[in-house]
């Protein structure tokens, strides 16, 4: 396939640029990152109010703040590029990992992987909402999948750079980057200095700004835990992880485990060693990715038990890997070729039939999830219209007079506080908040 990661990024950037013509605003967190980026450039950072701190978006928004009123569009360009990149890279990885023997079935696997990532199941923050509002989770997926591609190409410098960027977006990525950096540095001494630098940069970028802007280095974690979040049972997080990819992806994973990795099962039944080196060489990257995705879900589950929100979008890198693995499983099973010593041509017919059923389910899943988009867009349009009205009021009234109204200004923290802070060129804490009751 000539369509590689560079072309995927270029395509995503072009689509993102075109999408700026849509009349949608960023949501709560991106507005805060814009405010903090402007404050970081001005030397007046204040992070005590607003969402929890994330270094990467603020580091991007700091130079974007020089664009003035166009800065929100600058961030949306970056975030939506990540949104478009994520499914494109997922499809490319599914194609690559399926292997040449999968033949034309690689297209089916790639489409299932890409579609599952683009239309991931998330009742809390639907994909359309993440796209229009400029949330960073799709960008995180794009960074992680880009790092995976670079690792397959044996480009450790690129892996470290993309992994560090991902670690500046979500703390769940830290242990995985640390493990990779440790193992990679043992084989490549020249990488050690850069790995150490990344190891210093990441905690500094996460904790020092809060120390300066809020007086405590743990303001971000405290905000993330205290934002009306009730501790979850770990099984709730596992359920969300299961519901995020398409059902067809899980069928593909089942086929992959049953058909292509039975070598491990056969050795286990005979009481033989089942270490990583028992896995066929071509399948080791996929096995590592699958295990890593499971571990990532476990990390999110443990953090949710500790009081952090285990939202489906926080699981996005893991669910993207599951989608890729499912696409690979469908492509290999559909080819019905002797991909390992346990495969037989006689199993080809039933396997292909099951793959066809999975693809029918995938089409149905695409249709059902896409059918939710108009309703999501209607909600987004109402919120954008309300924000436009608030901006008009702010422009007519002026910051000084509006803020002097104090508690009589009715904004909800979730929807409007950070946006109004950006519009008025004020710290987030300066915008008064009155929480509306949930009922009545």
CSV table of C-alpha atoms in Angstrom, one decimal, residues 7 12 63 114 169 216 258 267 328 334 345 366 369 377 412:
chain,number,residue,atom,x,y,z
A,7,UNK,CA,0.3,10.8,3.4
A,12,UNK,CA,-5.8,14.5,7.9
A,63,UNK,CA,2.5,30.0,20.4
A,114,UNK,CA,-10.4,2.3,10.7
A,169,UNK,CA,-1.4,14.2,27.2
A,216,UNK,CA,0.5,22.9,44.7
A,258,UNK,CA,-8.0,-19.3,18.0
A,267,UNK,CA,2.5,-25.9,23.7
A,328,UNK,CA,-5.9,-8.4,11.5
A,334,UNK,CA,-10.8,-14.5,5.5
A,345,UNK,CA,-7.3,-25.5,4.0
A,366,UNK,CA,-21.2,1.4,11.2
A,369,UNK,CA,-23.3,4.4,15.2
A,377,UNK,CA,-24.8,17.4,16.0
A,412,UNK,CA,-22.2,26.8,34.0
